[in-house]
PDB file of C-alpha atoms in Angstrom:
ATOM      1  CA  UNK J 575     -40.931 -11.715  54.818  1.00 54.00           C
ATOM      2  CA  UNK J 576     -41.368 -13.502  51.523  1.00 54.00           C
ATOM      3  CA  UNK J 577     -38.596 -12.848  49.031  1.00 51.00           C
ATOM      4  CA  UNK J 578     -38.837 -13.621  45.325  1.00 54.00           C
ATOM      5  CA  UNK J 579     -35.935 -13.586  42.900  1.00 53.00           C
ATOM      6  CA  UNK J 580     -35.295 -14.672  39.346  1.00 55.00           C
ATOM      7  CA  UNK J 581     -33.061 -17.772  39.142  1.00 58.00           C
ATOM      8  CA  UNK J 582     -29.355 -17.135  38.551  1.00 62.00           C
ATOM      9  CA  UNK J 583     -26.616 -19.756  37.985  1.00 65.00           C
ATOM     10  CA  UNK J 584     -24.038 -20.035  40.731  1.00 66.00           C
ATOM     11  CA  UNK J 585     -21.036 -17.896  39.782  1.00 67.00           C
ATOM     12  CA  UNK J 586     -18.574 -20.280  41.406  1.00 67.00           C
ATOM     13  CA  UNK J 587     -19.764 -23.128  39.173  1.00 69.00           C
ATOM     14  CA  UNK J 588     -19.721 -20.973  36.014  1.00 69.00           C
ATOM     15  CA  UNK J 589     -16.140 -19.862  36.726  1.00 70.00           C
ATOM     16  CA  UNK J 590     -14.830 -23.435  36.746  1.00 70.00           C
ATOM     17  CA  UNK J 591     -15.155 -23.686  32.950  1.00 72.00           C
ATOM     18  CA  UNK J 592     -15.150 -20.008  32.071  1.00 71.00           C
ATOM     19  CA  UNK J 593     -13.344 -18.783  28.968  1.00 73.00           C
ATOM     20  CA  UNK J 594     -15.410 -15.660  28.254  1.00 76.00           C
ATOM     21  CA  UNK J 595     -17.375 -13.678  30.847  1.00 73.00           C
ATOM     22  CA  UNK J 596     -21.098 -14.003  30.007  1.00 75.00           C
ATOM     23  CA  UNK J 597     -22.674 -10.798  28.710  1.00 76.00           C
ATOM     24  CA  UNK J 598     -25.122 -10.421  31.595  1.00 71.00           C
ATOM     25  CA  UNK J 599     -22.187 -10.215  34.001  1.00 70.00           C
ATOM     26  CA  UNK J 600     -20.575  -7.304  32.168  1.00 73.00           C
ATOM     27  CA  UNK J 601     -21.714  -3.701  32.491  1.00 71.00           C
ATOM     28  CA  UNK J 602     -22.048  -1.821  29.197  1.00 72.00           C
ATOM     29  CA  UNK J 603     -19.545   0.934  28.524  1.00 71.00           C
ATOM     30  CA  UNK J 604     -21.997   3.747  29.372  1.00 67.00           C
ATOM     31  CA  UNK J 605     -22.455   2.243  32.861  1.00 66.00           C
ATOM     32  CA  UNK J 606     -18.745   2.002  33.684  1.00 69.00           C
ATOM     33  CA  UNK J 607     -17.989   3.980  36.847  1.00 68.00           C
ATOM     34  CA  UNK J 608     -16.349   7.388  36.561  1.00 70.00           C
ATOM     35  CA  UNK J 609     -13.263   6.992  38.741  1.00 72.00           C
ATOM     36  CA  UNK J 610     -11.787   9.825  40.732  1.00 71.00           C
ATOM     37  CA  UNK J 611      -8.510  11.067  39.267  1.00 73.00           C
ATOM     38  CA  UNK J 612      -7.482  12.974  42.408  1.00 70.00           C
ATOM     39  CA  UNK J 613      -3.811  12.718  43.282  1.00 71.00           C
ATOM     40  CA  UNK J 614      -3.334  11.601  45.929  1.00 76.00           C
ATOM     41  CA  UNK J 615      -6.624   9.790  46.403  1.00 76.00           C
ATOM     42  CA  UNK J 616      -8.721  10.778  49.431  1.00 81.00           C
ATOM     43  CA  UNK J 617      -7.727   8.921  52.568  1.00 83.00           C
ATOM     44  CA  UNK J 618     -10.326   6.362  53.602  1.00 88.00           C
ATOM     45  CA  UNK J 619     -11.050   6.414  57.374  1.00 94.00           C
ATOM     46  CA  UNK J 620      -9.634   3.517  59.402  1.00 95.00           C
ATOM     47  CA  UNK J 621     -11.089   2.745  62.840  1.00 95.00           C
ATOM     48  CA  UNK J 622      -9.378   0.536  65.441  1.00 94.00           C
ATOM     49  CA  UNK J 623     -12.313  -1.502  66.743  1.00 91.00           C
ATOM     50  CA  UNK J 624     -10.404  -2.590  69.857  1.00 89.00           C
ATOM     51  CA  UNK J 625     -10.003   1.055  70.936  1.00 93.00           C
ATOM     52  CA  UNK J 626     -13.779   1.467  71.033  1.00 92.00           C
ATOM     53  CA  UNK J 627     -13.764  -0.934  73.972  1.00 88.00           C
ATOM     54  CA  UNK J 628     -10.828   0.725  75.712  1.00 90.00           C
ATOM     55  CA  UNK J 629     -11.480   3.251  78.500  1.00 91.00           C
ATOM     56  CA  UNK J 630      -8.220   5.047  77.653  1.00 92.00           C
ATOM     57  CA  UNK J 631      -8.817   5.386  73.891  1.00 93.00           C
ATOM     58  CA  UNK J 632     -12.601   5.157  73.449  1.00 94.00           C
ATOM     59  CA  UNK J 633     -13.459   8.867  73.348  1.00 95.00           C
ATOM     60  CA  UNK J 634     -10.894   9.739  70.684  1.00 95.00           C
ATOM     61  CA  UNK J 635     -11.825   6.748  68.552  1.00 96.00           C
ATOM     62  CA  UNK J 636     -15.536   7.533  68.870  1.00 96.00           C
ATOM     63  CA  UNK J 637     -14.814  11.026  67.516  1.00 96.00           C
ATOM     64  CA  UNK J 638     -13.044   9.496  64.535  1.00 96.00           C
ATOM     65  CA  UNK J 639     -15.937   7.056  64.043  1.00 96.00           C
ATOM     66  CA  UNK J 640     -18.429   9.960  64.106  1.00 95.00           C
ATOM     67  CA  UNK J 641     -16.392  11.765  61.449  1.00 95.00           C
ATOM     68  CA  UNK J 642     -16.212   8.653  59.250  1.00 95.00           C
ATOM     69  CA  UNK J 643     -19.996   8.103  59.444  1.00 94.00           C
ATOM     70  CA  UNK J 644     -20.822  11.750  58.832  1.00 94.00           C
ATOM     71  CA  UNK J 645     -18.384  12.573  56.045  1.00 93.00           C
ATOM     72  CA  UNK J 646     -17.967   9.173  54.378  1.00 93.00           C
ATOM     73  CA  UNK J 647     -20.603   6.665  55.470  1.00 92.00           C
ATOM     74  CA  UNK J 648     -17.764   4.207  55.146  1.00 92.00           C
ATOM     75  CA  UNK J 649     -14.665   3.060  57.022  1.00 94.00           C
ATOM     76  CA  UNK J 650     -12.339   0.119  57.536  1.00 93.00           C
ATOM     77  CA  UNK J 651     -12.563  -1.451  60.980  1.00 93.00           C
ATOM     78  CA  UNK J 652      -9.353  -3.143  62.104  1.00 89.00           C
ATOM     79  CA  UNK J 653      -9.614  -6.359  64.155  1.00 84.00           C
ATOM     80  CA  UNK J 654      -7.065  -8.881  62.854  1.00 76.00           C
ATOM     81  CA  UNK J 655      -8.016 -11.958  64.923  1.00 80.00           C
ATOM     82  CA  UNK J 656     -11.748 -11.707  64.205  1.00 84.00           C
ATOM     83  CA  UNK J 657     -11.204 -11.093  60.483  1.00 83.00           C
ATOM     84  CA  UNK J 658      -9.164 -14.263  60.119  1.00 84.00           C
ATOM     85  CA  UNK J 659     -11.784 -16.365  61.945  1.00 86.00           C
ATOM     86  CA  UNK J 660     -14.551 -15.045  59.704  1.00 85.00           C
ATOM     87  CA  UNK J 661     -12.497 -15.664  56.547  1.00 84.00           C
ATOM     88  CA  UNK J 662     -11.711 -19.252  57.524  1.00 87.00           C
ATOM     89  CA  UNK J 663     -15.385 -19.961  58.226  1.00 86.00           C
ATOM     90  CA  UNK J 664     -16.539 -18.486  54.915  1.00 82.00           C
ATOM     91  CA  UNK J 665     -13.828 -20.157  52.898  1.00 84.00           C
ATOM     92  CA  UNK J 666     -14.778 -23.468  54.463  1.00 87.00           C
ATOM     93  CA  UNK J 667     -18.323 -23.084  53.147  1.00 82.00           C
ATOM     94  CA  UNK J 668     -17.317 -22.102  49.616  1.00 80.00           C
ATOM     95  CA  UNK J 669     -14.821 -24.963  49.403  1.00 86.00           C
ATOM     96  CA  UNK J 670     -17.615 -27.502  49.901  1.00 87.00           C
ATOM     97  CA  UNK J 671     -19.030 -29.330  46.890  1.00 88.00           C
ATOM     98  CA  UNK J 672     -22.172 -27.906  45.353  1.00 84.00           C
ATOM     99  CA  UNK J 673     -24.193 -30.824  46.704  1.00 87.00           C
ATOM    100  CA  UNK J 674     -22.994 -30.045  50.236  1.00 89.00           C
ATOM    101  CA  UNK J 675     -23.682 -26.331  49.822  1.00 83.00           C
ATOM    102  CA  UNK J 676     -27.218 -26.970  48.590  1.00 82.00           C
ATOM    103  CA  UNK J 677     -27.994 -28.505  51.979  1.00 85.00           C
ATOM    104  CA  UNK J 678     -27.767 -24.946  53.298  1.00 80.00           C
ATOM    105  CA  UNK J 679     -29.723 -23.498  50.381  1.00 79.00           C
ATOM    106  CA  UNK J 680     -32.431 -20.865  50.566  1.00 75.00           C
ATOM    107  CA  UNK J 681     -35.956 -22.041  51.055  1.00 76.00           C
ATOM    108  CA  UNK J 682     -38.504 -20.759  48.568  1.00 73.00           C
ATOM    109  CA  UNK J 683     -39.598 -17.251  49.493  1.00 65.00           C
ATOM    110  CA  UNK J 684     -36.885 -16.738  52.108  1.00 68.00           C
ATOM    111  CA  UNK J 685     -33.650 -14.737  52.020  1.00 64.00           C
ATOM    112  CA  UNK J 686     -31.612 -16.798  54.478  1.00 71.00           C
ATOM    113  CA  UNK J 687     -29.428 -19.585  53.119  1.00 74.00           C
ATOM    114  CA  UNK J 688     -26.989 -20.305  50.298  1.00 76.00           C
ATOM    115  CA  UNK J 689     -28.168 -18.597  47.111  1.00 69.00           C
ATOM    116  CA  UNK J 690     -28.670 -15.089  45.787  1.00 67.00           C
ATOM    117  CA  UNK J 691     -30.859 -11.989  46.113  1.00 61.00           C
ATOM    118  CA  UNK J 692     -31.590  -8.749  44.268  1.00 53.00           C
ATOM    119  CA  UNK J 693     -32.629 -10.416  41.023  1.00 50.00           C
ATOM    120  CA  UNK J 694     -36.043  -9.382  39.686  1.00 46.00           C
ATOM    121  CA  UNK J 695     -35.933  -9.964  35.924  1.00 47.00           C
ATOM    122  CA  UNK J 696     -34.649 -13.059  34.126  1.00 49.00           C
ATOM    123  CA  UNK J 697     -32.314 -11.059  31.877  1.00 51.00           C
ATOM    124  CA  UNK J 698     -31.463  -8.306  34.366  1.00 49.00           C
ATOM    125  CA  UNK J 699     -27.862  -7.152  34.330  1.00 50.00           C
ATOM    126  CA  UNK J 700     -26.268  -8.667  37.401  1.00 50.00           C
ATOM    127  CA  UNK J 701     -25.057  -6.227  40.013  1.00 48.00           C
ATOM    128  CA  UNK J 702     -23.705  -6.386  43.561  1.00 42.00           C
ATOM    129  CA  UNK J 703     -21.698  -9.597  44.027  1.00 40.00           C
ATOM    130  CA  UNK J 704     -22.849 -11.151  40.748  1.00 37.00           C
ATOM    131  CA  UNK J 705     -21.398  -8.695  38.224  1.00 35.00           C
ATOM    132  CA  UNK J 706     -17.969  -8.469  36.651  1.00 34.00           C
ATOM    133  CA  UNK J 707     -16.243  -5.787  34.661  1.00 33.00           C
ATOM    134  CA  UNK J 708     -12.653  -5.409  33.639  1.00 34.00           C
ATOM    135  CA  UNK J 709     -10.958  -3.429  36.392  1.00 36.00           C
ATOM    136  CA  UNK J 710      -8.002  -4.132  38.653  1.00 37.00           C
ATOM    137  CA  UNK J 711      -9.576  -2.528  41.737  1.00 43.00           C
ATOM    138  CA  UNK J 712     -10.921  -4.697  44.516  1.00 58.00           C
ATOM    139  CA  UNK J 713     -13.431  -2.346  46.121  1.00 78.00           C
ATOM    140  CA  UNK J 714     -14.744   1.131  45.402  1.00 83.00           C
ATOM    141  CA  UNK J 715     -17.179   3.630  46.858  1.00 88.00           C
ATOM    142  CA  UNK J 716     -19.114   6.507  45.346  1.00 86.00           C
ATOM    143  CA  UNK J 717     -18.530   9.874  46.963  1.00 85.00           C
ATOM    144  CA  UNK J 718     -19.680  13.232  45.550  1.00 81.00           C
ATOM    145  CA  UNK J 719     -20.632  11.528  42.288  1.00 79.00           C
ATOM    146  CA  UNK J 720     -17.239   9.893  41.661  1.00 82.00           C
ATOM    147  CA  UNK J 721     -16.004   6.382  42.369  1.00 84.00           C
ATOM    148  CA  UNK J 722     -13.000   6.187  44.689  1.00 86.00           C
ATOM    149  CA  UNK J 723     -10.922   2.985  44.768  1.00 84.00           C
ATOM    150  CA  UNK J 724     -10.442   1.366  48.144  1.00 85.00           C
ATOM    151  CA  UNK J 725      -7.496  -0.854  48.948  1.00 82.00           C
ATOM    152  CA  UNK J 726      -8.740  -3.215  51.674  1.00 82.00           C
ATOM    153  CA  UNK J 727      -6.450  -3.665  54.630  1.00 86.00           C
ATOM    154  CA  UNK J 728      -5.654  -7.348  55.186  1.00 82.00           C
ATOM    155  CA  UNK J 729      -6.742  -7.249  58.850  1.00 86.00           C
ATOM    156  CA  UNK J 730      -9.852  -5.095  58.547  1.00 88.00           C
ATOM    157  CA  UNK J 731     -13.553  -5.272  57.827  1.00 88.00           C
ATOM    158  CA  UNK J 732     -14.925  -2.923  55.146  1.00 88.00           C
ATOM    159  CA  UNK J 733     -17.938  -1.283  56.812  1.00 90.00           C
ATOM    160  CA  UNK J 734     -20.491   0.937  55.130  1.00 90.00           C
ATOM    161  CA  UNK J 735     -23.642   2.542  56.519  1.00 92.00           C
ATOM    162  CA  UNK J 736     -27.009   1.644  55.024  1.00 89.00           C
ATOM    163  CA  UNK J 737     -30.116   3.625  54.124  1.00 90.00           C
ATOM    164  CA  UNK J 738     -31.840   2.824  57.415  1.00 90.00           C
ATOM    165  CA  UNK J 739     -29.173   4.607  59.445  1.00 92.00           C
ATOM    166  CA  UNK J 740     -29.317   7.602  57.131  1.00 93.00           C
ATOM    167  CA  UNK J 741     -33.066   7.789  57.737  1.00 92.00           C
ATOM    168  CA  UNK J 742     -32.780   7.389  61.518  1.00 93.00           C
ATOM    169  CA  UNK J 743     -30.020  10.019  61.759  1.00 94.00           C
ATOM    170  CA  UNK J 744     -32.011  12.482  59.590  1.00 93.00           C
ATOM    171  CA  UNK J 745     -29.296  12.454  56.923  1.00 92.00           C
ATOM    172  CA  UNK J 746     -26.401  13.263  59.292  1.00 93.00           C
ATOM    173  CA  UNK J 747     -24.900   9.811  58.849  1.00 93.00           C
ATOM    174  CA  UNK J 748     -24.842   8.907  55.143  1.00 88.00           C
ATOM    175  CA  UNK J 749     -25.346   5.599  53.429  1.00 90.00           C
ATOM    176  CA  UNK J 750     -22.969   5.110  50.518  1.00 87.00           C
ATOM    177  CA  UNK J 751     -22.983   3.349  47.186  1.00 86.00           C
ATOM    178  CA  UNK J 752     -20.265   0.725  46.975  1.00 83.00           C
ATOM    179  CA  UNK J 753     -19.156  -2.151  44.828  1.00 78.00           C
ATOM    180  CA  UNK J 754     -16.639  -4.944  44.606  1.00 73.00           C
ATOM    181  CA  UNK J 755     -14.764  -5.606  41.391  1.00 71.00           C
ATOM    182  CA  UNK J 756     -13.061  -8.654  39.995  1.00 68.00           C
ATOM    183  CA  UNK J 757      -9.424  -9.484  40.378  1.00 67.00           C
ATOM    184  CA  UNK J 758      -8.068 -11.084  37.209  1.00 67.00           C
ATOM    185  CA  UNK J 759      -5.176 -12.744  39.038  1.00 72.00           C
ATOM    186  CA  UNK J 760      -6.600 -13.893  42.370  1.00 71.00           C
ATOM    187  CA  UNK J 761      -9.852 -15.345  43.704  1.00 70.00           C
ATOM    188  CA  UNK J 762     -11.815 -12.813  45.741  1.00 70.00           C
ATOM    189  CA  UNK J 763     -13.631 -13.819  48.902  1.00 71.00           C
ATOM    190  CA  UNK J 764     -16.409 -11.396  49.815  1.00 73.00           C
ATOM    191  CA  UNK J 765     -18.478 -11.841  52.969  1.00 75.00           C
ATOM    192  CA  UNK J 766     -21.496  -9.521  53.050  1.00 74.00           C
ATOM    193  CA  UNK J 767     -22.920  -9.206  56.552  1.00 78.00           C
ATOM    194  CA  UNK J 768     -25.940  -7.054  57.324  1.00 79.00           C
ATOM    195  CA  UNK J 769     -27.087  -5.620  60.664  1.00 80.00           C
ATOM    196  CA  UNK J 770     -30.796  -4.864  60.555  1.00 78.00           C
ATOM    197  CA  UNK J 771     -33.839  -4.803  62.839  1.00 81.00           C
ATOM    198  CA  UNK J 772     -37.101  -6.716  63.237  1.00 84.00           C
ATOM    199  CA  UNK J 773     -39.132  -7.012  60.044  1.00 83.00           C
ATOM    200  CA  UNK J 774     -42.193  -5.357  61.646  1.00 88.00           C
ATOM    201  CA  UNK J 775     -40.218  -2.432  63.125  1.00 91.00           C
ATOM    202  CA  UNK J 776     -40.697   1.106  61.874  1.00 93.00           C
ATOM    203  CA  UNK J 777     -37.718   2.967  60.405  1.00 92.00           C
ATOM    204  CA  UNK J 778     -38.083   6.571  61.502  1.00 91.00           C
ATOM    205  CA  UNK J 779     -36.092   9.549  62.668  1.00 90.00           C
ATOM    206  CA  UNK J 780     -34.576   9.619  66.136  1.00 90.00           C
ATOM    207  CA  UNK J 781     -36.316  12.617  67.850  1.00 90.00           C
ATOM    208  CA  UNK J 782     -32.992  14.150  68.937  1.00 91.00           C
ATOM    209  CA  UNK J 783     -32.053  14.734  65.281  1.00 91.00           C
ATOM    210  CA  UNK J 784     -35.150  16.845  64.524  1.00 90.00           C
ATOM    211  CA  UNK J 785     -34.878  20.585  65.339  1.00 91.00           C
ATOM    212  CA  UNK J 786     -36.248  23.817  63.849  1.00 91.00           C
ATOM    213  CA  UNK J 787     -33.034  24.101  61.846  1.00 90.00           C
ATOM    214  CA  UNK J 788     -33.009  20.398  60.847  1.00 89.00           C
ATOM    215  CA  UNK J 789     -36.628  19.419  60.077  1.00 91.00           C
ATOM    216  CA  UNK J 790     -37.575  15.825  59.390  1.00 91.00           C
ATOM    217  CA  UNK J 791     -36.228  14.771  55.985  1.00 91.00           C
ATOM    218  CA  UNK J 792     -37.606  11.229  55.660  1.00 91.00           C
ATOM    219  CA  UNK J 793     -41.023   9.621  55.911  1.00 90.00           C
ATOM    220  CA  UNK J 794     -41.415   6.640  58.296  1.00 91.00           C
ATOM    221  CA  UNK J 795     -41.576   3.182  56.705  1.00 91.00           C
ATOM    222  CA  UNK J 796     -41.727  -0.330  58.110  1.00 92.00           C
ATOM    223  CA  UNK J 797     -38.712  -2.564  57.615  1.00 89.00           C
ATOM    224  CA  UNK J 798     -40.881  -5.020  55.676  1.00 88.00           C
ATOM    225  CA  UNK J 799     -42.147  -2.329  53.305  1.00 90.00           C
ATOM    226  CA  UNK J 800     -38.631  -0.978  52.862  1.00 89.00           C
ATOM    227  CA  UNK J 801     -37.292  -4.348  51.746  1.00 84.00           C
ATOM    228  CA  UNK J 802     -40.301  -4.975  49.493  1.00 83.00           C
ATOM    229  CA  UNK J 803     -39.754  -1.655  47.746  1.00 83.00           C
ATOM    230  CA  UNK J 804     -35.984  -2.010  47.590  1.00 81.00           C
ATOM    231  CA  UNK J 805     -36.084  -5.544  46.202  1.00 74.00           C
ATOM    232  CA  UNK J 806     -39.066  -5.024  43.898  1.00 74.00           C
ATOM    233  CA  UNK J 807     -36.905  -3.745  41.058  1.00 65.00           C
ATOM    234  CA  UNK J 808     -33.383  -3.704  39.726  1.00 64.00           C
ATOM    235  CA  UNK J 809     -31.071  -2.032  42.239  1.00 62.00           C
ATOM    236  CA  UNK J 810     -30.247   1.489  41.060  1.00 66.00           C
ATOM    237  CA  UNK J 811     -27.981   3.310  43.483  1.00 71.00           C
ATOM    238  CA  UNK J 812     -29.742   5.361  46.158  1.00 79.00           C
ATOM    239  CA  UNK J 813     -32.848   6.071  44.141  1.00 74.00           C
ATOM    240  CA  UNK J 814     -35.171   4.160  46.474  1.00 81.00           C
ATOM    241  CA  UNK J 815     -34.005   6.301  49.416  1.00 86.00           C
ATOM    242  CA  UNK J 816     -34.989   9.380  47.426  1.00 83.00           C
ATOM    243  CA  UNK J 817     -38.622   8.185  47.405  1.00 83.00           C
ATOM    244  CA  UNK J 818     -38.620   8.300  51.201  1.00 85.00           C
ATOM    245  CA  UNK J 819     -37.552  11.955  51.425  1.00 84.00           C
ATOM    246  CA  UNK J 820     -40.033  14.659  52.344  1.00 70.00           C
ATOM    247  CA  UNK J 821     -38.030  17.270  50.475  1.00 57.00           C
ATOM    248  CA  UNK J 822     -36.223  15.504  47.632  1.00 48.00           C
ATOM    249  CA  UNK J 823     -32.449  15.759  47.451  1.00 47.00           C
ATOM    250  CA  UNK J 824     -32.149  17.587  50.791  1.00 50.00           C
ATOM    251  CA  UNK J 825     -29.814  14.932  52.188  1.00 51.00           C
ATOM    252  CA  UNK J 826     -26.083  15.802  51.823  1.00 52.00           C
ATOM    253  CA  UNK J 827     -25.394  12.390  50.340  1.00 50.00           C
ATOM    254  CA  UNK J 828     -28.101  12.840  47.684  1.00 51.00           C
ATOM    255  CA  UNK J 829     -27.439  16.432  46.542  1.00 49.00           C
ATOM    256  CA  UNK J 830     -24.934  15.408  43.847  1.00 42.00           C
ATOM    257  CA  UNK J 831     -27.807  13.643  42.095  1.00 45.00           C
ATOM    258  CA  UNK J 832     -29.248  17.031  41.111  1.00 44.00           C
ATOM    259  CA  UNK J 833     -26.387  17.400  38.601  1.00 45.00           C
ATOM    260  CA  UNK J 834     -26.548  13.808  37.313  1.00 46.00           C
ATOM    261  CA  UNK J 835     -27.718  13.553  33.705  1.00 43.00           C
ATOM    262  CA  UNK J 836     -29.195  10.141  34.458  1.00 42.00           C
ATOM    263  CA  UNK J 837     -31.118  11.145  37.576  1.00 39.00           C
ATOM    264  CA  UNK J 838     -34.859  10.664  37.519  1.00 40.00           C
ATOM    265  CA  UNK J 839     -36.106   9.485  40.927  1.00 34.00           C
ATOM    266  CA  UNK J 840     -39.425   8.307  39.488  1.00 33.00           C
ATOM    267  CA  UNK J 841     -38.170   6.697  36.310  1.00 33.00           C
ATOM    268  CA  UNK J 842     -38.599   3.194  37.731  1.00 30.00           C
ATOM    269  CA  UNK J 843     -41.643   3.701  39.950  1.00 27.00           C
TER     270      UNK J 843
END
């Protein structure tokens, strides 16, 4: 699949001589997330990945995994030895000189390689891993319309479900909006890893999830067309997923949008 993106300077290079954060890396005040003020904060699910492979503990841990996917679309998966290996490998890449890193750079029209994605317009506000705003949190997720801070465990992967799984599960398992924030005192290493399917595959509902009481919520779409639509514009929450629904806002994870002042699912299409 051919991928096009507007050019963006490498953040790591900008930061070397940074005194003021460039404007395009800062969200305007009206876009600052509304943080949950619940006390105590909701407890984020934690799954022991090793127990999923254990005959003695697998069933109980699978139940907890099912709950995390259904109610949160997000969990932290503990596996200390694997986490450390991944961190060392990623840090080794980012510690290379820019000339060395460019040897692994993206080829024109392709997503794989050292570089960036999700940029459509030259002056687009940078989101995902390319945006900064003043906040001491490291990671946060959006649940029921509010942003909940997440304190990453040192020996765990932060795992969130994507739109494709929400479509295939007929909305039972929810994808979730998430974001990483800057740490003013310490360098942050983020390793985004995606598990997807063949580009010519069709994303559709698993038949077992469709019943008279739970009719099909989403229209089928090819993986290629999904990415083309998703990357064709500035990323804006779960709005692209809304365009795939047969009955808009019927998904539990999308219902809160009905009460959002800024919600207009067709404003960008």
